[in-house]
Short mmCIF file of C-alpha atoms in Angstrom, two decimals:
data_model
loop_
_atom_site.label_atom_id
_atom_site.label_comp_id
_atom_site.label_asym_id
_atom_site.label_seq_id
_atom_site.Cartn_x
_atom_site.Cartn_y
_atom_site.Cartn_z
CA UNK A 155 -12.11 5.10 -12.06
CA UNK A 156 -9.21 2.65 -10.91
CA UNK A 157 -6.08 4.10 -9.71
CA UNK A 158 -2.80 2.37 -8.71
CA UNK A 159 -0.18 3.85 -7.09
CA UNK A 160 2.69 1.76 -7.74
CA UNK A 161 3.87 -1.27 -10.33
CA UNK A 162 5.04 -4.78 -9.45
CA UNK A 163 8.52 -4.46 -10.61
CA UNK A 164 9.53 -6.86 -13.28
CA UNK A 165 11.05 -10.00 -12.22
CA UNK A 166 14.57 -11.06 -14.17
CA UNK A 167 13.92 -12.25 -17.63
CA UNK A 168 16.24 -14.43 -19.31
CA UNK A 169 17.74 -12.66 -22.50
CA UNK A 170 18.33 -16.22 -24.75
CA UNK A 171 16.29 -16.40 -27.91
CA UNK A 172 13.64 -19.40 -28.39
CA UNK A 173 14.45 -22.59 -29.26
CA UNK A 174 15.24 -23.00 -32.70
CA UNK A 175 13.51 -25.13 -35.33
CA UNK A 176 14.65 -28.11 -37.10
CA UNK A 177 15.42 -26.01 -40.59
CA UNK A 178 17.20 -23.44 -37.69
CA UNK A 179 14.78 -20.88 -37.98
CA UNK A 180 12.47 -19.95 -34.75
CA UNK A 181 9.70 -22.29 -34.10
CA UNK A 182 6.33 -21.36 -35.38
CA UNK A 183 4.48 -20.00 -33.54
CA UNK A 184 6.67 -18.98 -30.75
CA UNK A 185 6.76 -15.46 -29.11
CA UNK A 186 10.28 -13.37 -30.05
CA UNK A 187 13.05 -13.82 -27.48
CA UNK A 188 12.31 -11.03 -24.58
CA UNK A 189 14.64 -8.96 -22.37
CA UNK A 190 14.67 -7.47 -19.10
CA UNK A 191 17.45 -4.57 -18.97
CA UNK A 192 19.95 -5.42 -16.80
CA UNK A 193 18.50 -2.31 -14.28
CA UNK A 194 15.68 -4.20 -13.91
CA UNK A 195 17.16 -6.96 -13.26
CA UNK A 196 19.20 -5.07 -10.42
CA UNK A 197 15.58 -3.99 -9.39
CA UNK A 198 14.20 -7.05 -8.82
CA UNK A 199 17.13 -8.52 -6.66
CA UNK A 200 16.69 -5.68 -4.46
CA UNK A 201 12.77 -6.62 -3.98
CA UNK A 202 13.52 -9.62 -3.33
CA UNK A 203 15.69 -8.80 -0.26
CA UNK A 204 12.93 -6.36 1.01
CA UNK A 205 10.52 -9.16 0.43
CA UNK A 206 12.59 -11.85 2.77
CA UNK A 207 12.93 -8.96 5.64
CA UNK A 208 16.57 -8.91 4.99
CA UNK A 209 16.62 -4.88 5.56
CA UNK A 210 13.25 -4.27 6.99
CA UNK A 211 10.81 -1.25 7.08
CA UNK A 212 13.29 2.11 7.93
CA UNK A 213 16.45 0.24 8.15
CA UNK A 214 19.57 1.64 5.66
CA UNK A 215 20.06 -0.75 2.59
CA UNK A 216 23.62 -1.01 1.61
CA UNK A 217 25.54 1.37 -0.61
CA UNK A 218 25.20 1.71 -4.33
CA UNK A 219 29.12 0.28 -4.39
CA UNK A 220 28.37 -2.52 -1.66
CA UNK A 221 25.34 -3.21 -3.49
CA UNK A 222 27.06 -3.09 -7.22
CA UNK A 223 30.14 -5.41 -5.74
CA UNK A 224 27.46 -7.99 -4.51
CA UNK A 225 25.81 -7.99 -8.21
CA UNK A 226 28.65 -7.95 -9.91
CA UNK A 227 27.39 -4.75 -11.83
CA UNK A 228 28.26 -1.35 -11.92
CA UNK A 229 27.40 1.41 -9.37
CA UNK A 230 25.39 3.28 -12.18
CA UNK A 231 23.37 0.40 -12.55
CA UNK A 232 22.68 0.16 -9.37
CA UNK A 233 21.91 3.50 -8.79
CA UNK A 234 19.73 3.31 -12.43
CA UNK A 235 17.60 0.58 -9.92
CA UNK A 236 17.53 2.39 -6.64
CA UNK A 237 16.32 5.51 -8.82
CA UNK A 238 13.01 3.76 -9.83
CA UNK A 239 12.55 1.86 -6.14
CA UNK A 240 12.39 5.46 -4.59
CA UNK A 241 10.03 6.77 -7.43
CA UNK A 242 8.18 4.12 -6.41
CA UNK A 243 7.90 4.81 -2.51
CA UNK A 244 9.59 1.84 -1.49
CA UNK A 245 12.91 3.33 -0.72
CA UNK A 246 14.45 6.90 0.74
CA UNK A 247 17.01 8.57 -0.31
CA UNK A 248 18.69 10.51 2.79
CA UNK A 249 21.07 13.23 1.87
CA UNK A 250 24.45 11.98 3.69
CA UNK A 251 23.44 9.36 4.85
CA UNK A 252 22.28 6.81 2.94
CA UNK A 253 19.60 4.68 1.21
CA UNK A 254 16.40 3.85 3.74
CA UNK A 255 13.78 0.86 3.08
CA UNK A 256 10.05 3.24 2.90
CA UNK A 257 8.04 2.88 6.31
CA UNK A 258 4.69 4.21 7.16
CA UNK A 259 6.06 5.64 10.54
CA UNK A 260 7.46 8.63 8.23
CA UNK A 261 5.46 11.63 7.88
CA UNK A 262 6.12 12.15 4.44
CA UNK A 263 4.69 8.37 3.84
CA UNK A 264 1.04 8.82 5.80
CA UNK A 265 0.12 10.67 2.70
CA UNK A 266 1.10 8.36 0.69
CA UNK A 267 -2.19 6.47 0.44
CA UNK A 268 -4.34 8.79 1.96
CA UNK A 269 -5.01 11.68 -1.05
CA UNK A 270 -7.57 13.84 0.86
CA UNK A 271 -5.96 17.13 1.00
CA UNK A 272 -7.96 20.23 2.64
CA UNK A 273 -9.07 22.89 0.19
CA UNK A 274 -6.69 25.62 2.62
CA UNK A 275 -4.29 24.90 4.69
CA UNK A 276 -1.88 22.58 5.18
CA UNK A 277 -2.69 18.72 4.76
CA UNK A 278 -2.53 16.64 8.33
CA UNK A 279 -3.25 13.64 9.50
CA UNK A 280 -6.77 12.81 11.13
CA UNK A 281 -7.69 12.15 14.35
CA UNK A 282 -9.43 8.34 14.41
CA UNK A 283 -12.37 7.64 16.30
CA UNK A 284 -13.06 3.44 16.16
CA UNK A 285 -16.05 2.47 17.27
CA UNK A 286 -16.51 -1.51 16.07
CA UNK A 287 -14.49 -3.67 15.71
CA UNK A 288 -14.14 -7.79 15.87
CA UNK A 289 -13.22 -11.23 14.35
CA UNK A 290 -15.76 -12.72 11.61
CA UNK A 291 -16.25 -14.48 8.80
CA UNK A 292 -15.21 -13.20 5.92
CA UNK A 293 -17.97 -12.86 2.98
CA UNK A 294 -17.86 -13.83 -0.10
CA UNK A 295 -17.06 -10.29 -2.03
CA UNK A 296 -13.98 -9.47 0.64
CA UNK A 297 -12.39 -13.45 0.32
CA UNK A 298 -12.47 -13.50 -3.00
CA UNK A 299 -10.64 -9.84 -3.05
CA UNK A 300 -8.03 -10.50 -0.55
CA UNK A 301 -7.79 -14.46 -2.74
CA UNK A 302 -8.64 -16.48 0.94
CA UNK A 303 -11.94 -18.31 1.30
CA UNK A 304 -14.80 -17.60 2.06
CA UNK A 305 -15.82 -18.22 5.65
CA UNK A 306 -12.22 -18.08 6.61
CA UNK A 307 -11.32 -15.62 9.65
CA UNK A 308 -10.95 -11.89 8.99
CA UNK A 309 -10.27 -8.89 11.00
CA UNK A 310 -12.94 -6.05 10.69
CA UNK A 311 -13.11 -2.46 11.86
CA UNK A 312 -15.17 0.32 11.59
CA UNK A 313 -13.69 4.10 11.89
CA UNK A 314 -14.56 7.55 11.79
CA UNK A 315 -11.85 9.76 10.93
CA UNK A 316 -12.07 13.91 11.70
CA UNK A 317 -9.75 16.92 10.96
CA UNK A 318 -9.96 19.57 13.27
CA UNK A 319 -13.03 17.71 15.11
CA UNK A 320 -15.17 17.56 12.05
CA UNK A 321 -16.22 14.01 10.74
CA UNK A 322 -14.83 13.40 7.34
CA UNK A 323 -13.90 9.66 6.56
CA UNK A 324 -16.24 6.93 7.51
CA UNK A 325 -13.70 3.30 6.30
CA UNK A 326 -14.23 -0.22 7.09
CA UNK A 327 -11.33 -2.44 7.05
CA UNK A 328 -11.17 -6.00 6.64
CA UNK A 329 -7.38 -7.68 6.83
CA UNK A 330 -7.18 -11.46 6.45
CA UNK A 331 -6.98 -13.17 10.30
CA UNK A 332 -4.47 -15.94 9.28
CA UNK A 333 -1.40 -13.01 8.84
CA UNK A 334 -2.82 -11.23 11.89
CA UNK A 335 -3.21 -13.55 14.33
CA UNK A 336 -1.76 -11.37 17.21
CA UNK A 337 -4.08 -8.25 16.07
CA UNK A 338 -6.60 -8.08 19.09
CA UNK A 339 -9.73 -6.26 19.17
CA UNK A 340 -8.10 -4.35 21.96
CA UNK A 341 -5.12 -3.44 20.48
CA UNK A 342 -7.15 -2.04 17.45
CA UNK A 343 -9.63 -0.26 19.67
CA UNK A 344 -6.22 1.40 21.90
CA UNK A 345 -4.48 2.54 18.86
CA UNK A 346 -4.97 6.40 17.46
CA UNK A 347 -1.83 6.22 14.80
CA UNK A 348 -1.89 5.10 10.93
CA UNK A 349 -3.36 2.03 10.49
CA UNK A 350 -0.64 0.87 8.19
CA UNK A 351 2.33 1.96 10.68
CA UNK A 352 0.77 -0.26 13.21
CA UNK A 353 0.33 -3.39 10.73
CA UNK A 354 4.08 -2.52 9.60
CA UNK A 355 5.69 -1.95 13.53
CA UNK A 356 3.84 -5.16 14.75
CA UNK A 357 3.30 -7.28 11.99
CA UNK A 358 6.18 -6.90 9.60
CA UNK A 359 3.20 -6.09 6.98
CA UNK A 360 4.58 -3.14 4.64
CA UNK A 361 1.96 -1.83 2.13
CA UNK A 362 3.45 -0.99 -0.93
CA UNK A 363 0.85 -0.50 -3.55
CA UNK A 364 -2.89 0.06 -3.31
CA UNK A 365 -5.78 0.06 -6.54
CA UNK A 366 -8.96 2.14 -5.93
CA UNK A 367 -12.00 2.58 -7.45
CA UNK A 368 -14.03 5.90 -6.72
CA UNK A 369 -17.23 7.48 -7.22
CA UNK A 370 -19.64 9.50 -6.12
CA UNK A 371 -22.46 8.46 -3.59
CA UNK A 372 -25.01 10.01 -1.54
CA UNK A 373 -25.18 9.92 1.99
CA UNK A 374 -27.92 6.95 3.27
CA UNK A 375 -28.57 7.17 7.23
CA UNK A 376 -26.21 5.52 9.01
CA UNK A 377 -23.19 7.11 6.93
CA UNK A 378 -25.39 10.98 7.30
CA UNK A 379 -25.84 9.97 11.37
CA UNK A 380 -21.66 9.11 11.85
CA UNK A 381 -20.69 12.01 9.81
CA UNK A 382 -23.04 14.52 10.99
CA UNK A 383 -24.18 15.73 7.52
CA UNK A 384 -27.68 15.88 5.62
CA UNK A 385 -28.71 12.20 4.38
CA UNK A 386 -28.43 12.21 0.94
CA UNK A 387 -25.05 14.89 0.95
CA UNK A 388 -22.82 13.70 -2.00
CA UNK A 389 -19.56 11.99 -0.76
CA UNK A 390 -16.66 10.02 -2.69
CA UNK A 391 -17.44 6.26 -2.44
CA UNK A 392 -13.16 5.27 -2.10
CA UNK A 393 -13.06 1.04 -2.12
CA UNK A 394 -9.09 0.21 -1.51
CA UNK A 395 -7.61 -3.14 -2.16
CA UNK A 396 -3.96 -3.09 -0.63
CA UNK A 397 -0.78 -5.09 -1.70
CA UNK A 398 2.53 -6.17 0.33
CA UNK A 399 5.64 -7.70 -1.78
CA UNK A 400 4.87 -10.17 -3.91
CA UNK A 401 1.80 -8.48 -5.33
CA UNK A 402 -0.13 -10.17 -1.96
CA UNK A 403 -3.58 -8.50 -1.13
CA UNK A 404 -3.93 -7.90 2.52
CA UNK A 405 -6.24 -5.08 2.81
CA UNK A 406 -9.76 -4.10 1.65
CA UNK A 407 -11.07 -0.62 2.41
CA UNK A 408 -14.29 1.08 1.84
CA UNK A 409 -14.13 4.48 2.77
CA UNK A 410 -16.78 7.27 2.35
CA UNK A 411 -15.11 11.20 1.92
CA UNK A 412 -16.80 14.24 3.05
CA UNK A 413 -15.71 16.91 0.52
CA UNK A 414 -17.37 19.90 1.60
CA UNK A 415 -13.58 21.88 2.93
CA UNK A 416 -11.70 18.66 0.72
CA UNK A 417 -10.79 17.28 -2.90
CA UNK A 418 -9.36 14.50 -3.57
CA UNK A 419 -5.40 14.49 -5.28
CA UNK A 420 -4.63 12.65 -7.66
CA UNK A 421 -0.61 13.59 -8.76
CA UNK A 422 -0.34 12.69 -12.57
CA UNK A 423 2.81 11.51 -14.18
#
């Protein structure tokens, strides 16, 4: 099953029709004149300032009017745009205050990507336990997924995450080296927060989509040994391939999900 949590938004379109042919009909053969409404358009000017860092992760984007004046639109427009960016996760509305560019650091956003939800209770966020990680090589099936080479440098990690002191994720991450240069084993091995909050703070790295594929799995040794459970106990096999703007791949996860007091959510709309 594949799941993606977000869409690329369309980039502008141009509106003219095709060429035309000699007689001053359409040319054979040629695909009808396509438009982008002009929302969308709106849409994809705004991603493109996210993109550049222009208002970064939590900061307030301009006003609907400040933003319709720069356009040369109107503020219903521009609102029509905004509407499907925060739909989308990658901007807040704040009652009274304003429009905010998404961040991880949010509460409301660390469930974004993670869909585990306890069967009672209240969902909350793990506690992480890491206990590998290091530089390599990256293999073959992870270069080709995050579209770098094979060989080149990649940074690896191995986690156990718990609720309420009971081992329930086992992930492997693998993030390509060249955009995290400054990410030290140390610095991975010291941190307890959301992965992506600390890729976002430090690296200017915002996830804003994700594709998974799950199924189920049973438990082999090493994954029954880390999360204390019977080898051969049926878990959710979750492999995550994560996107920043500009539809760039910068994280592959393989997690394994205990589901014994858990179910994965999956919000349909």
């Amino acid at each position: 099953m594949v799941k993606s949590f977000s869409m690329t938004p369309a980039q502008p379109i141009s509106s003219s029709s095709a060429a035309p042919s000699s007689s001053g009909g359409r040319t054979a053969g040629a695909s009808p004149p396509r438009f982008s409404p002009l929302y969308q358009q709106i849409k994809a000017l705004i991603m493109q300032q996210l993109q550049s860092g222009e208002w970064r992760a939590g900061e307030l984007i301009p006003s609907e009017m400040e933003l319709a004046s720069r356009f040369k639109v109107s503020q219903g427009t521009v609102r029509k745009a905004i509407d499907e960016l925060a739909a989308e996760n990658l901007v807040v509305r704040r009652q009274g205050k304003g429009t905010f560019v998404a961040t991880h650091q949010e509460a409301r956003s660390q469930f974004r990507f993670l869909r585990l939800k306890p069967d009672v209770g209240e969902a909350h966020y793990p506690d992480n336990v890491i206990i590998e990680a290091k530089r390599l090589r990256a293999p073959a099936d992870i270069a080709r997924q995050l579209d770098i080479k094979t060989g080149d440098s990649v940074v690896f990690m191995k986690r156990i995450q718990s609720f309420d002191g009971a081992p329930t994720i086992l992930e492997e991450l693998w993030l390509p080296g060249q955009l995290f240069k400054g990410l030290s084993v140390e610095r991975m091995l010291q941190y307890k927060g959301p992965m992506y909050a600390l890729l976002e703070t430090e690296f200017g790295m915002q996830m804003i989509r994700a594709v998974e594929n799950i199924r189920a799995v049973a438990a082999d040794r090493q994954a029954s040994e880390l999360l204390k459970i019977a080898a051969g106990t049926p878990l959710l096999s979750v492999n995550r391939l994560s996107f920043t703007y500009g539809d760039k791949p910068v994280e592959v996860r393989r997690s394994l999900y205990v589901t014994n007091g858990h179910h994965y959510e999956n919000a349909l709309n």
